[in-house]
Amino acid sequence: QVQLQESGPGLVESSQTLSLTCTVSGGSITRRPYDWSWIRQPPGKGLEWLGAIAYNGKPYYSPSLKSRTSISRDTAKNQFTLQLSSMTPENTAVYYCAKRVAFCNYATWGQGPQVTVVV
C-alpha cells in the first residue's frame, strides 16, 4: 500500500528557492518501471507537470521550467525532492508529488500542500 507524504514550507519569499520532499512508504522508489513526479495546480487553474525522477534516478523536467528545476532522490530514505528556484507570486499553487504507473496515470498522490509565494 503505497503512500506519499510531502513536507516543506508553506510560505516562500519571492526570488527564493522552494524545496519540497516526498517520503514514500509501502513501496520503493527504485522499483521499475515507475517514476516519481511533481505536479502543481495554481488557484483556479489546471494541473501542471513539473518533472519527475525515474526508478533508475534519471530526472525529467518540463521544458518551460527546466532551467529552474532540480529533482533528486535519497534511496536510503525512500524520498525524492523538488527544488524550484526564482519563485514568484505567480508560482503560488498546490504542489503534489505522485507516483506514475503508466502514461498520464498517476496512481498515488501526496496530500498536496499549498505553497504561497510572498513578496
PDB file of C-alpha atoms in Angstrom:
ATOM      1  CA  GLN A   1       0.000   0.000   0.000  1.00  0.00           C
ATOM      2  CA  VAL A   2       1.957   2.980  -1.292  1.00  0.00           C
ATOM      3  CA  GLN A   3       1.572   6.291   0.481  1.00  0.00           C
ATOM      4  CA  LEU A   4       3.254   9.611  -0.239  1.00  0.00           C
ATOM      5  CA  GLN A   5       3.856  12.233   2.424  1.00  0.00           C
ATOM      6  CA  GLU A   6       5.023  15.719   1.480  1.00  0.00           C
ATOM      7  CA  SER A   7       6.963  18.094   3.657  1.00  0.00           C
ATOM      8  CA  GLY A   8       8.258  21.588   3.127  1.00  0.00           C
ATOM      9  CA  PRO A   9       7.445  25.243   3.679  1.00  0.00           C
ATOM     10  CA  GLY A  10       4.008  26.730   3.262  1.00  0.00           C
ATOM     11  CA  LEU A  11       5.465  30.166   2.549  1.00  0.00           C
ATOM     12  CA  VAL A  12       8.340  31.111   0.274  1.00  0.00           C
ATOM     13  CA  GLU A  13       9.726  34.571  -0.354  1.00  0.00           C
ATOM     14  CA  SER A  14       9.991  35.897  -3.881  1.00  0.00           C
ATOM     15  CA  SER A  15      13.282  35.064  -5.596  1.00  0.00           C
ATOM     16  CA  GLN A  16      13.958  32.243  -3.142  1.00  0.00           C
ATOM     17  CA  THR A  17      14.009  28.531  -3.846  1.00  0.00           C
ATOM     18  CA  LEU A  18      11.187  26.173  -2.989  1.00  0.00           C
ATOM     19  CA  SER A  19      12.270  22.833  -1.584  1.00  0.00           C
ATOM     20  CA  LEU A  20       9.766  20.033  -1.095  1.00  0.00           C
ATOM     21  CA  THR A  21      10.371  16.456  -0.046  1.00  0.00           C
ATOM     22  CA  CYS A  22       8.145  13.488  -0.715  1.00  0.00           C
ATOM     23  CA  THR A  23       8.562  10.451   1.512  1.00  0.00           C
ATOM     24  CA  VAL A  24       7.291   7.179   0.090  1.00  0.00           C
ATOM     25  CA  SER A  25       6.101   4.305   2.243  1.00  0.00           C
ATOM     26  CA  GLY A  26       4.829   0.915   1.177  1.00  0.00           C
ATOM     27  CA  GLY A  27       6.972   0.778  -1.943  1.00  0.00           C
ATOM     28  CA  SER A  28      10.469   1.536  -3.141  1.00  0.00           C
ATOM     29  CA  ILE A  29      11.242   4.494  -5.384  1.00  0.00           C
ATOM     30  CA  THR A  30      13.755   2.246  -7.138  1.00  0.00           C
ATOM     31  CA  ARG A  31      11.129  -0.254  -8.249  1.00  0.00           C
ATOM     32  CA  ARG A  32      10.860  -0.385 -12.021  1.00  0.00           C
ATOM     33  CA  PRO A  33       9.183   0.747 -14.169  1.00  0.00           C
ATOM     34  CA  TYR A  34       7.631   3.548 -12.123  1.00  0.00           C
ATOM     35  CA  ASP A  35       8.673   7.152 -11.772  1.00  0.00           C
ATOM     36  CA  TRP A  36       8.027   9.814  -9.211  1.00  0.00           C
ATOM     37  CA  SER A  37       6.574  13.115 -10.260  1.00  0.00           C
ATOM     38  CA  TRP A  38       5.934  16.657  -9.145  1.00  0.00           C
ATOM     39  CA  ILE A  39       2.741  18.387 -10.271  1.00  0.00           C
ATOM     40  CA  ARG A  40       1.261  21.718  -9.259  1.00  0.00           C
ATOM     41  CA  GLN A  41      -2.102  23.425  -9.522  1.00  0.00           C
ATOM     42  CA  PRO A  42      -2.395  27.207  -9.207  1.00  0.00           C
ATOM     43  CA  PRO A  43      -5.637  28.536  -7.723  1.00  0.00           C
ATOM     44  CA  GLY A  44      -8.460  28.218 -10.227  1.00  0.00           C
ATOM     45  CA  LYS A  45      -6.227  26.625 -12.853  1.00  0.00           C
ATOM     46  CA  GLY A  46      -5.370  23.193 -14.121  1.00  0.00           C
ATOM     47  CA  LEU A  47      -2.615  20.780 -13.275  1.00  0.00           C
ATOM     48  CA  GLU A  48       0.910  21.454 -14.489  1.00  0.00           C
ATOM     49  CA  TRP A  49       3.539  18.746 -14.633  1.00  0.00           C
ATOM     50  CA  LEU A  50       6.861  19.987 -13.317  1.00  0.00           C
ATOM     51  CA  GLY A  51       9.104  16.984 -13.616  1.00  0.00           C
ATOM     52  CA  ALA A  52       9.885  13.523 -12.367  1.00  0.00           C
ATOM     53  CA  ILE A  53      12.635  11.154 -11.405  1.00  0.00           C
ATOM     54  CA  ALA A  54      12.614   7.611 -12.690  1.00  0.00           C
ATOM     55  CA  TYR A  55      13.251   4.420 -10.772  1.00  0.00           C
ATOM     56  CA  ASN A  56      16.835   4.468 -12.043  1.00  0.00           C
ATOM     57  CA  GLY A  57      17.440   8.029 -10.855  1.00  0.00           C
ATOM     58  CA  LYS A  58      17.129   9.761 -14.217  1.00  0.00           C
ATOM     59  CA  PRO A  59      15.368  13.139 -13.917  1.00  0.00           C
ATOM     60  CA  TYR A  60      12.909  14.642 -16.371  1.00  0.00           C
ATOM     61  CA  TYR A  61      11.801  18.266 -16.453  1.00  0.00           C
ATOM     62  CA  SER A  62       9.089  20.369 -18.004  1.00  0.00           C
ATOM     63  CA  PRO A  63      10.728  22.331 -20.834  1.00  0.00           C
ATOM     64  CA  SER A  64       9.282  25.603 -19.569  1.00  0.00           C
ATOM     65  CA  LEU A  65      10.791  25.136 -16.115  1.00  0.00           C
ATOM     66  CA  LYS A  66      13.900  23.129 -16.872  1.00  0.00           C
ATOM     67  CA  SER A  67      16.306  25.946 -16.054  1.00  0.00           C
ATOM     68  CA  ARG A  68      14.740  26.432 -12.615  1.00  0.00           C
ATOM     69  CA  THR A  69      14.010  22.855 -11.577  1.00  0.00           C
ATOM     70  CA  SER A  70      16.036  20.184  -9.863  1.00  0.00           C
ATOM     71  CA  ILE A  71      14.660  16.806  -8.842  1.00  0.00           C
ATOM     72  CA  SER A  72      16.729  14.383  -6.832  1.00  0.00           C
ATOM     73  CA  ARG A  73      16.290  11.421  -4.541  1.00  0.00           C
ATOM     74  CA  ASP A  74      17.601   9.711  -1.437  1.00  0.00           C
ATOM     75  CA  THR A  75      17.100   5.995  -1.853  1.00  0.00           C
ATOM     76  CA  ALA A  76      18.169   5.215   1.710  1.00  0.00           C
ATOM     77  CA  LYS A  77      15.292   7.345   3.000  1.00  0.00           C
ATOM     78  CA  ASN A  78      12.972   6.447   0.114  1.00  0.00           C
ATOM     79  CA  GLN A  79      12.495  10.131  -0.613  1.00  0.00           C
ATOM     80  CA  PHE A  80      12.540  12.373  -3.639  1.00  0.00           C
ATOM     81  CA  THR A  81      12.798  16.136  -3.622  1.00  0.00           C
ATOM     82  CA  LEU A  82      11.851  19.145  -5.702  1.00  0.00           C
ATOM     83  CA  GLN A  83      13.851  22.351  -5.810  1.00  0.00           C
ATOM     84  CA  LEU A  84      12.322  25.186  -7.800  1.00  0.00           C
ATOM     85  CA  SER A  85      14.318  28.390  -7.867  1.00  0.00           C
ATOM     86  CA  SER A  86      13.422  32.032  -8.536  1.00  0.00           C
ATOM     87  CA  MET A  87       9.975  31.753  -7.050  1.00  0.00           C
ATOM     88  CA  THR A  88       7.413  34.477  -7.769  1.00  0.00           C
ATOM     89  CA  PRO A  89       3.862  35.059  -6.508  1.00  0.00           C
ATOM     90  CA  GLU A  90       2.620  33.556  -9.772  1.00  0.00           C
ATOM     91  CA  ASN A  91       4.114  30.255  -8.614  1.00  0.00           C
ATOM     92  CA  THR A  92       1.688  30.066  -5.706  1.00  0.00           C
ATOM     93  CA  ALA A  93      -0.010  26.705  -6.049  1.00  0.00           C
ATOM     94  CA  VAL A  94      -0.813  23.393  -4.503  1.00  0.00           C
ATOM     95  CA  TYR A  95       2.219  21.210  -5.083  1.00  0.00           C
ATOM     96  CA  TYR A  96       1.739  17.466  -5.364  1.00  0.00           C
ATOM     97  CA  CYS A  97       4.084  14.568  -5.505  1.00  0.00           C
ATOM     98  CA  ALA A  98       2.764  11.481  -7.244  1.00  0.00           C
ATOM     99  CA  LYS A  99       3.648   8.011  -8.426  1.00  0.00           C
ATOM    100  CA  ARG A 100       3.256   7.451 -12.148  1.00  0.00           C
ATOM    101  CA  VAL A 101       2.417   3.904 -13.183  1.00  0.00           C
ATOM    102  CA  ALA A 102       1.556   4.480 -16.854  1.00  0.00           C
ATOM    103  CA  PHE A 103       1.193   7.263 -19.410  1.00  0.00           C
ATOM    104  CA  CYS A 104      -0.851  10.008 -17.755  1.00  0.00           C
ATOM    105  CA  ASN A 105      -1.763   7.598 -14.980  1.00  0.00           C
ATOM    106  CA  TYR A 106      -0.758   8.814 -11.529  1.00  0.00           C
ATOM    107  CA  ALA A 107      -1.891   6.142  -9.141  1.00  0.00           C
ATOM    108  CA  THR A 108      -0.896   7.624  -5.806  1.00  0.00           C
ATOM    109  CA  TRP A 109      -0.671  11.256  -4.727  1.00  0.00           C
ATOM    110  CA  GLY A 110       0.718  13.169  -1.810  1.00  0.00           C
ATOM    111  CA  GLN A 111      -1.543  15.383   0.216  1.00  0.00           C
ATOM    112  CA  GLY A 112      -0.762  18.448  -1.908  1.00  0.00           C
ATOM    113  CA  PRO A 113       0.017  21.305   0.448  1.00  0.00           C
ATOM    114  CA  GLN A 114      -0.490  24.892  -0.601  1.00  0.00           C
ATOM    115  CA  VAL A 115       2.711  26.819  -1.194  1.00  0.00           C
ATOM    116  CA  THR A 116       2.302  30.582  -1.147  1.00  0.00           C
ATOM    117  CA  VAL A 117       4.970  32.893  -2.506  1.00  0.00           C
ATOM    118  CA  VAL A 118       5.095  36.268  -0.789  1.00  0.00           C
ATOM    119  CA  VAL A 119       6.684  39.477  -1.945  1.00  0.00           C
TER     120      VAL A 119
END
